[in-house]
Amino acid sequence: MKTPKNIPDSNHVLRYCKPRTVKGGRIAESAFEFRPGEEFLSVNWAEYFGADITVNAQVEKVREDMSKSFKLSANGRFAKVFAA
């Protein structure tokens, strides 16, 4: 997935949250903490795969794309983030 210069405020990003950051079905704020030396969080642009498909289809496309280079856990979750 290529990185856009700007994601429109009306669009959404998805962040993969590892199982250790999921507590009782809820995503803990630790899933959004920077690691030492990081300047940005890694996210995936949901509308990259099409704004005219369902959210579930967008998540599936992101999951497929990520699984090519990253091991996803069955107990991990995606957080959908949008502009306030």
XYZ file of N, CA and C in Angstrom:
252
model
N 0.854 -1.174 0.000
C 0.000 0.000 0.000
C 0.895 1.230 0.000
N 0.641 2.145 -0.899
C 1.453 3.358 -0.922
C 0.915 4.366 0.093
N 1.774 5.240 0.521
C 1.423 6.227 1.526
C 0.931 7.513 0.861
N -0.308 7.926 1.162
C -0.791 9.180 0.589
C -0.191 10.367 1.336
N -0.155 11.512 0.691
C 0.336 12.709 1.365
C -0.674 13.208 2.375
N -1.952 13.138 2.033
C -3.020 13.571 2.930
C -4.195 12.627 2.795
N -4.765 12.237 3.908
C -5.979 11.434 3.900
C -7.124 12.380 4.227
N -8.144 12.428 3.391
C -9.259 13.338 3.657
C -9.900 13.067 5.026
N -10.353 14.119 5.686
C -10.975 13.976 7.004
C -12.193 13.060 6.976
N -12.839 12.948 5.829
C -14.022 12.088 5.728
C -13.659 10.607 5.616
N -12.365 10.301 5.454
C -11.908 8.923 5.341
C -11.499 8.376 6.701
N -11.131 7.101 6.732
C -10.817 6.414 7.977
C -9.486 5.681 7.870
N -8.864 5.468 8.999
C -7.672 4.618 9.047
C -7.950 3.480 10.017
N -7.263 2.371 9.769
C -7.367 1.194 10.620
C -6.003 0.921 11.231
N -5.994 0.643 12.509
C -4.751 0.296 13.191
C -4.887 -1.118 13.721
N -3.927 -1.971 13.357
C -3.926 -3.323 13.893
C -3.445 -3.273 15.334
N -4.200 -3.893 16.223
C -3.868 -3.913 17.650
C -3.557 -5.354 18.056
N -2.358 -5.565 18.536
C -1.931 -6.903 18.930
C -2.773 -7.407 20.103
N -2.895 -8.727 20.244
C -3.733 -9.298 21.316
C -3.409 -8.776 22.713
N -2.148 -8.485 22.993
C -1.793 -8.022 24.342
C -2.375 -6.638 24.654
N -2.846 -5.936 23.606
C -3.444 -4.614 23.817
C -4.972 -4.668 23.795
N -5.531 -5.873 23.721
C -6.987 -6.053 23.741
C -7.358 -6.645 25.090
N -8.122 -5.910 25.866
C -8.510 -6.317 27.218
C -10.025 -6.417 27.310
N -10.546 -7.607 27.532
C -11.988 -7.785 27.661
C -12.756 -7.331 26.431
N -12.180 -7.539 25.254
C -12.830 -7.147 24.017
C -12.649 -5.689 23.643
N -12.032 -4.918 24.524
C -11.795 -3.485 24.264
C -10.313 -3.254 23.997
N -10.047 -2.310 23.141
C -8.656 -1.996 22.807
C -8.118 -1.014 23.830
N -6.994 -1.383 24.444
C -6.370 -0.545 25.464
C -5.622 0.618 24.799
N -5.480 1.701 25.541
C -4.783 2.861 24.972
C -3.325 2.557 24.667
N -2.767 1.513 25.268
C -1.383 1.127 24.979
C -1.197 0.739 23.510
N -2.277 0.408 22.813
C -2.197 0.074 21.390
C -1.822 1.287 20.544
N -1.929 2.475 21.143
C -1.663 3.717 20.408
C -0.449 4.470 20.932
N 0.363 3.804 21.739
C 1.573 4.444 22.272
C 2.715 4.305 21.279
N 3.509 5.354 21.190
C 4.705 5.303 20.355
C 5.763 4.427 21.017
N 6.493 3.698 20.193
C 7.659 2.971 20.681
C 8.839 3.940 20.659
N 9.873 3.662 21.422
C 11.047 4.551 21.409
C 11.566 4.758 19.986
N 11.772 6.009 19.629
C 12.309 6.348 18.318
C 11.259 6.522 17.229
N 9.998 6.210 17.516
C 8.956 6.375 16.506
C 8.406 7.804 16.514
N 8.104 8.301 15.332
C 7.495 9.617 15.205
C 6.032 9.518 14.792
N 5.650 8.371 14.236
C 4.297 8.187 13.730
C 3.797 6.795 14.086
N 2.471 6.650 14.151
C 1.861 5.340 14.315
C 1.623 4.739 12.929
N 1.729 3.439 12.847
C 1.450 2.745 11.610
C -0.054 2.495 11.508
N -0.655 2.940 10.417
C -2.079 2.736 10.175
C -2.279 2.367 8.705
N -3.477 1.921 8.391
C -3.847 1.584 7.020
C -5.055 2.417 6.620
N -5.008 2.977 5.446
C -6.062 3.831 4.925
C -7.179 2.954 4.371
N -8.338 2.956 5.029
C -9.446 2.064 4.666
C -9.969 2.334 3.258
N -10.132 3.587 2.884
C -10.704 3.932 1.584
C -9.741 3.707 0.416
N -8.508 3.365 0.699
C -7.550 3.043 -0.361
C -8.103 1.948 -1.266
N -8.842 1.009 -0.671
C -9.373 -0.123 -1.420
C -10.749 0.152 -2.017
N -11.266 1.323 -1.798
C -12.550 1.707 -2.378
C -13.489 2.268 -1.335
N -13.987 3.454 -1.591
C -14.914 4.097 -0.658
C -16.323 3.545 -0.820
N -16.554 2.829 -1.917
C -17.898 2.337 -2.207
C -18.138 0.917 -1.696
N -17.192 0.352 -0.925
C -17.391 -0.976 -0.344
C -17.659 -0.852 1.154
N -18.187 -1.889 1.746
C -18.548 -1.844 3.167
C -17.313 -1.762 4.047
N -17.512 -1.345 5.285
C -16.412 -1.286 6.249
C -15.807 -2.678 6.425
N -16.644 -3.696 6.527
C -16.127 -5.061 6.681
C -15.264 -5.469 5.495
N -15.664 -5.079 4.283
C -14.872 -5.380 3.098
C -13.548 -4.621 3.127
N -13.578 -3.368 3.607
C -12.334 -2.596 3.731
C -11.384 -3.270 4.720
N -11.918 -3.716 5.857
C -11.077 -4.389 6.865
C -10.491 -5.668 6.275
N -11.291 -6.421 5.534
C -10.798 -7.660 4.917
C -9.687 -7.371 3.916
N -9.839 -6.315 3.130
C -8.793 -5.937 2.167
C -7.510 -5.532 2.896
N -7.630 -4.764 3.982
C -6.460 -4.372 4.765
C -5.808 -5.617 5.364
N -6.632 -6.527 5.898
C -6.115 -7.769 6.485
C -5.338 -8.574 5.448
N -5.905 -8.713 4.255
C -5.227 -9.442 3.174
C -3.899 -8.783 2.814
N -3.909 -7.460 2.693
C -2.699 -6.720 2.326
C -1.625 -6.850 3.407
N -2.038 -6.707 4.668
C -1.070 -6.783 5.772
C -0.481 -8.177 5.924
N -1.295 -9.206 5.686
C -0.831 -10.578 5.914
C 0.283 -10.986 4.955
N 0.507 -10.212 3.907
C 1.594 -10.499 2.969
C 2.957 -10.254 3.610
N 3.014 -9.346 4.580
C 4.311 -8.990 5.163
C 4.305 -8.955 6.689
N 3.182 -9.307 7.312
C 3.064 -9.180 8.757
C 2.186 -10.310 9.272
N 2.580 -10.928 10.382
C 1.785 -12.021 10.946
C 0.673 -11.433 11.821
N -0.557 -11.677 11.410
C -1.712 -11.214 12.174
C -2.197 -12.345 13.069
N -2.541 -12.023 14.297
C -3.046 -13.007 15.245
C -4.575 -13.064 15.167
N -5.120 -14.259 15.380
C -6.579 -14.419 15.394
C -7.198 -13.612 16.529
N -6.438 -13.328 17.573
C -6.949 -12.573 18.715
C -6.648 -11.078 18.633
N -5.974 -10.653 17.575
C -5.729 -9.231 17.368
C -6.998 -8.567 16.866
N -7.020 -7.249 16.883
C -8.193 -6.494 16.447
C -7.750 -5.287 15.630
N -8.666 -4.788 14.831
C -8.448 -3.543 14.109
C -9.272 -2.454 14.769
N -8.646 -1.318 14.994
C -9.361 -0.135 15.514
C -9.584 0.785 14.329
N -10.809 1.247 14.171
C -11.140 2.192 13.113
C -11.077 3.591 13.698
N -10.275 4.443 13.080
C -10.058 5.793 13.592
C -10.575 6.780 12.541
N -11.253 7.803 13.006
C -11.775 8.820 12.108
C -11.577 10.187 12.728
N -11.630 11.209 11.876
C -11.428 12.580 12.353
C -12.614 12.989 13.219
N -12.333 13.731 14.269
C -13.399 14.185 15.172
C -14.028 15.458 14.683
